[in-house]
Amino acid sequence: MASKEPPRRTAQFIYLKPEHLDEYKEIHEKVWSEVLQAIKESNIADYSIFLSLTPRPTLFASFKYVGNDYDSDMLRMASHPKVQEWWRLTDGMQESPIPGAKGSAEGPWWGQMDEVFRLE
């Protein structure tokens, strides 16, 4: 159920292992339909992933959470078998900026960013 509150905006980053650059781009051209559906059912909207190659390959993700129970929605998505399979695939291509991180399923895996400026 969508929230009546303004969307919660989230920004994250993670490093991409250079040897997986092409493969990462290729699999994101055809994200599995079950994964896309799980993202939508978790009340995530306007989701984008950007890539910067310098100073090292870094992924930046942003999305809006439009639901009313973020923690429950994220737990439900994390328990989805196809999402878990997708994370096992993509985690091997990434390097977390979080010391000791073990993977998306054990989170946190992506570094979180704070919004310091916004113009609407």
PDB file of C-alpha atoms in Angstrom:
ATOM      1  CA  MET A   1       0.000   0.000   0.000  1.00  0.00           C
ATOM      2  CA  ALA A   2       1.403   3.367  -0.995  1.00  0.00           C
ATOM      3  CA  SER A   3       2.029   5.935   1.691  1.00  0.00           C
ATOM      4  CA  LYS A   4       0.402   9.351   1.978  1.00  0.00           C
ATOM      5  CA  GLU A   5       3.737  10.686   3.199  1.00  0.00           C
ATOM      6  CA  PRO A   6       6.263  12.200   0.779  1.00  0.00           C
ATOM      7  CA  PRO A   7       8.512   9.521  -0.727  1.00  0.00           C
ATOM      8  CA  ARG A   8      11.605   8.535   1.227  1.00  0.00           C
ATOM      9  CA  ARG A   9      14.539   9.229  -1.084  1.00  0.00           C
ATOM     10  CA  THR A  10      17.501   6.894  -0.843  1.00  0.00           C
ATOM     11  CA  ALA A  11      20.985   7.094  -2.352  1.00  0.00           C
ATOM     12  CA  GLN A  12      23.570   4.328  -2.173  1.00  0.00           C
ATOM     13  CA  PHE A  13      26.974   3.488  -3.621  1.00  0.00           C
ATOM     14  CA  ILE A  14      29.152   0.435  -4.096  1.00  0.00           C
ATOM     15  CA  TYR A  15      32.328  -0.362  -6.011  1.00  0.00           C
ATOM     16  CA  LEU A  16      32.192  -2.460  -9.169  1.00  0.00           C
ATOM     17  CA  LYS A  17      35.066  -4.844  -9.797  1.00  0.00           C
ATOM     18  CA  PRO A  18      36.634  -3.679 -13.090  1.00  0.00           C
ATOM     19  CA  GLU A  19      36.729  -7.183 -14.541  1.00  0.00           C
ATOM     20  CA  HIS A  20      32.910  -7.383 -14.273  1.00  0.00           C
ATOM     21  CA  LEU A  21      32.090  -4.052 -15.928  1.00  0.00           C
ATOM     22  CA  ASP A  22      30.696  -5.476 -19.173  1.00  0.00           C
ATOM     23  CA  GLU A  23      28.902  -8.375 -17.504  1.00  0.00           C
ATOM     24  CA  TYR A  24      27.227  -6.054 -14.978  1.00  0.00           C
ATOM     25  CA  LYS A  25      25.953  -3.803 -17.748  1.00  0.00           C
ATOM     26  CA  GLU A  26      24.710  -6.796 -19.757  1.00  0.00           C
ATOM     27  CA  ILE A  27      22.688  -8.372 -16.965  1.00  0.00           C
ATOM     28  CA  HIS A  28      21.098  -5.029 -16.140  1.00  0.00           C
ATOM     29  CA  GLU A  29      19.848  -4.742 -19.712  1.00  0.00           C
ATOM     30  CA  LYS A  30      17.642  -7.771 -18.936  1.00  0.00           C
ATOM     31  CA  VAL A  31      16.901  -7.769 -15.212  1.00  0.00           C
ATOM     32  CA  TRP A  32      14.809 -10.811 -14.336  1.00  0.00           C
ATOM     33  CA  SER A  33      11.074 -10.074 -14.305  1.00  0.00           C
ATOM     34  CA  GLU A  34      10.673 -11.641 -10.838  1.00  0.00           C
ATOM     35  CA  VAL A  35      13.269  -9.247  -9.442  1.00  0.00           C
ATOM     36  CA  LEU A  36      11.606  -6.235 -11.056  1.00  0.00           C
ATOM     37  CA  GLN A  37       8.235  -7.329  -9.668  1.00  0.00           C
ATOM     38  CA  ALA A  38       9.672  -7.805  -6.159  1.00  0.00           C
ATOM     39  CA  ILE A  39      11.152  -4.300  -6.286  1.00  0.00           C
ATOM     40  CA  LYS A  40       7.792  -2.807  -7.284  1.00  0.00           C
ATOM     41  CA  GLU A  41       5.900  -4.844  -4.679  1.00  0.00           C
ATOM     42  CA  SER A  42       8.330  -3.499  -2.062  1.00  0.00           C
ATOM     43  CA  ASN A  43       7.113   0.029  -2.815  1.00  0.00           C
ATOM     44  CA  ILE A  44      10.286   1.143  -4.563  1.00  0.00           C
ATOM     45  CA  ALA A  45       9.796   3.617  -7.398  1.00  0.00           C
ATOM     46  CA  ASP A  46      11.955   5.755  -9.652  1.00  0.00           C
ATOM     47  CA  TYR A  47      14.917   3.393  -9.194  1.00  0.00           C
ATOM     48  CA  SER A  48      18.125   4.093 -11.120  1.00  0.00           C
ATOM     49  CA  ILE A  49      21.701   2.829 -11.028  1.00  0.00           C
ATOM     50  CA  PHE A  50      24.481   5.023 -12.435  1.00  0.00           C
ATOM     51  CA  LEU A  51      28.105   4.103 -13.169  1.00  0.00           C
ATOM     52  CA  SER A  52      31.217   6.241 -12.799  1.00  0.00           C
ATOM     53  CA  LEU A  53      34.531   4.843 -14.017  1.00  0.00           C
ATOM     54  CA  THR A  54      36.785   7.302 -12.200  1.00  0.00           C
ATOM     55  CA  PRO A  55      38.582   7.290  -9.886  1.00  0.00           C
ATOM     56  CA  ARG A  56      37.443   3.631  -9.716  1.00  0.00           C
ATOM     57  CA  PRO A  57      34.319   1.912 -11.038  1.00  0.00           C
ATOM     58  CA  THR A  58      31.548   2.978  -8.684  1.00  0.00           C
ATOM     59  CA  LEU A  59      27.808   2.364  -8.846  1.00  0.00           C
ATOM     60  CA  PHE A  60      25.413   4.976  -7.506  1.00  0.00           C
ATOM     61  CA  ALA A  61      21.793   3.965  -6.937  1.00  0.00           C
ATOM     62  CA  SER A  62      18.843   6.151  -6.123  1.00  0.00           C
ATOM     63  CA  PHE A  63      15.211   5.334  -5.524  1.00  0.00           C
ATOM     64  CA  LYS A  64      12.070   6.540  -3.832  1.00  0.00           C
ATOM     65  CA  TYR A  65      10.315   4.445  -1.217  1.00  0.00           C
ATOM     66  CA  VAL A  66       6.579   5.121  -1.477  1.00  0.00           C
ATOM     67  CA  GLY A  67       5.235   2.669   1.101  1.00  0.00           C
ATOM     68  CA  ASN A  68       4.579   3.028   4.808  1.00  0.00           C
ATOM     69  CA  ASP A  69       6.691   0.244   6.380  1.00  0.00           C
ATOM     70  CA  TYR A  70      10.181   0.358   4.879  1.00  0.00           C
ATOM     71  CA  ASP A  71      11.732  -2.273   7.133  1.00  0.00           C
ATOM     72  CA  SER A  72       8.970  -4.829   6.465  1.00  0.00           C
ATOM     73  CA  ASP A  73       9.053  -4.189   2.726  1.00  0.00           C
ATOM     74  CA  MET A  74      12.839  -4.610   2.600  1.00  0.00           C
ATOM     75  CA  LEU A  75      12.659  -7.847   4.643  1.00  0.00           C
ATOM     76  CA  ARG A  76       9.992  -9.224   2.307  1.00  0.00           C
ATOM     77  CA  MET A  77      12.078  -8.370  -0.746  1.00  0.00           C
ATOM     78  CA  ALA A  78      15.206  -9.899   0.837  1.00  0.00           C
ATOM     79  CA  SER A  79      13.335 -13.167   1.443  1.00  0.00           C
ATOM     80  CA  HIS A  80      12.273 -13.503  -2.211  1.00  0.00           C
ATOM     81  CA  PRO A  81      14.159 -16.491  -3.756  1.00  0.00           C
ATOM     82  CA  LYS A  82      14.797 -14.790  -7.125  1.00  0.00           C
ATOM     83  CA  VAL A  83      16.049 -11.615  -5.409  1.00  0.00           C
ATOM     84  CA  GLN A  84      18.414 -13.745  -3.316  1.00  0.00           C
ATOM     85  CA  GLU A  85      19.661 -15.451  -6.494  1.00  0.00           C
ATOM     86  CA  TRP A  86      20.126 -12.053  -8.197  1.00  0.00           C
ATOM     87  CA  TRP A  87      22.069 -10.747  -5.210  1.00  0.00           C
ATOM     88  CA  ARG A  88      24.369 -13.789  -5.231  1.00  0.00           C
ATOM     89  CA  LEU A  89      25.077 -13.046  -8.901  1.00  0.00           C
ATOM     90  CA  THR A  90      25.653  -9.305  -8.537  1.00  0.00           C
ATOM     91  CA  ASP A  91      27.424  -9.357  -5.148  1.00  0.00           C
ATOM     92  CA  GLY A  92      30.287 -11.272  -6.750  1.00  0.00           C
ATOM     93  CA  MET A  93      30.784  -8.381  -9.157  1.00  0.00           C
ATOM     94  CA  GLN A  94      30.841  -5.759  -6.417  1.00  0.00           C
ATOM     95  CA  GLU A  95      33.071  -4.683  -3.560  1.00  0.00           C
ATOM     96  CA  SER A  96      31.294  -3.188  -0.584  1.00  0.00           C
ATOM     97  CA  PRO A  97      32.608   0.049   0.937  1.00  0.00           C
ATOM     98  CA  ILE A  98      31.441  -1.224   4.334  1.00  0.00           C
ATOM     99  CA  PRO A  99      34.191  -2.922   6.351  1.00  0.00           C
ATOM    100  CA  GLY A 100      33.311  -6.548   7.072  1.00  0.00           C
ATOM    101  CA  ALA A 101      30.241  -6.616   4.825  1.00  0.00           C
ATOM    102  CA  LYS A 102      29.349 -10.135   3.706  1.00  0.00           C
ATOM    103  CA  GLY A 103      26.693  -9.574   1.045  1.00  0.00           C
ATOM    104  CA  SER A 104      23.334  -8.064   0.190  1.00  0.00           C
ATOM    105  CA  ALA A 105      21.391 -10.760   2.035  1.00  0.00           C
ATOM    106  CA  GLU A 106      23.321 -10.081   5.233  1.00  0.00           C
ATOM    107  CA  GLY A 107      23.364  -6.279   4.767  1.00  0.00           C
ATOM    108  CA  PRO A 108      24.311  -3.617   4.821  1.00  0.00           C
ATOM    109  CA  TRP A 109      26.164  -4.127   1.536  1.00  0.00           C
ATOM    110  CA  TRP A 110      25.787  -0.816  -0.330  1.00  0.00           C
ATOM    111  CA  GLY A 111      27.090   2.345   1.339  1.00  0.00           C
ATOM    112  CA  GLN A 112      24.347   4.788   2.298  1.00  0.00           C
ATOM    113  CA  MET A 113      24.496   8.464   1.402  1.00  0.00           C
ATOM    114  CA  ASP A 114      22.884  11.399   3.186  1.00  0.00           C
ATOM    115  CA  GLU A 115      21.060  14.050   1.222  1.00  0.00           C
ATOM    116  CA  VAL A 116      22.730  17.414   1.814  1.00  0.00           C
ATOM    117  CA  PHE A 117      20.924  19.484  -0.827  1.00  0.00           C
ATOM    118  CA  ARG A 118      17.648  19.273  -2.693  1.00  0.00           C
ATOM    119  CA  LEU A 119      15.911  21.620  -5.103  1.00  0.00           C
ATOM    120  CA  GLU A 120      12.345  20.872  -6.118  1.00  0.00           C
TER     121      GLU A 120
END
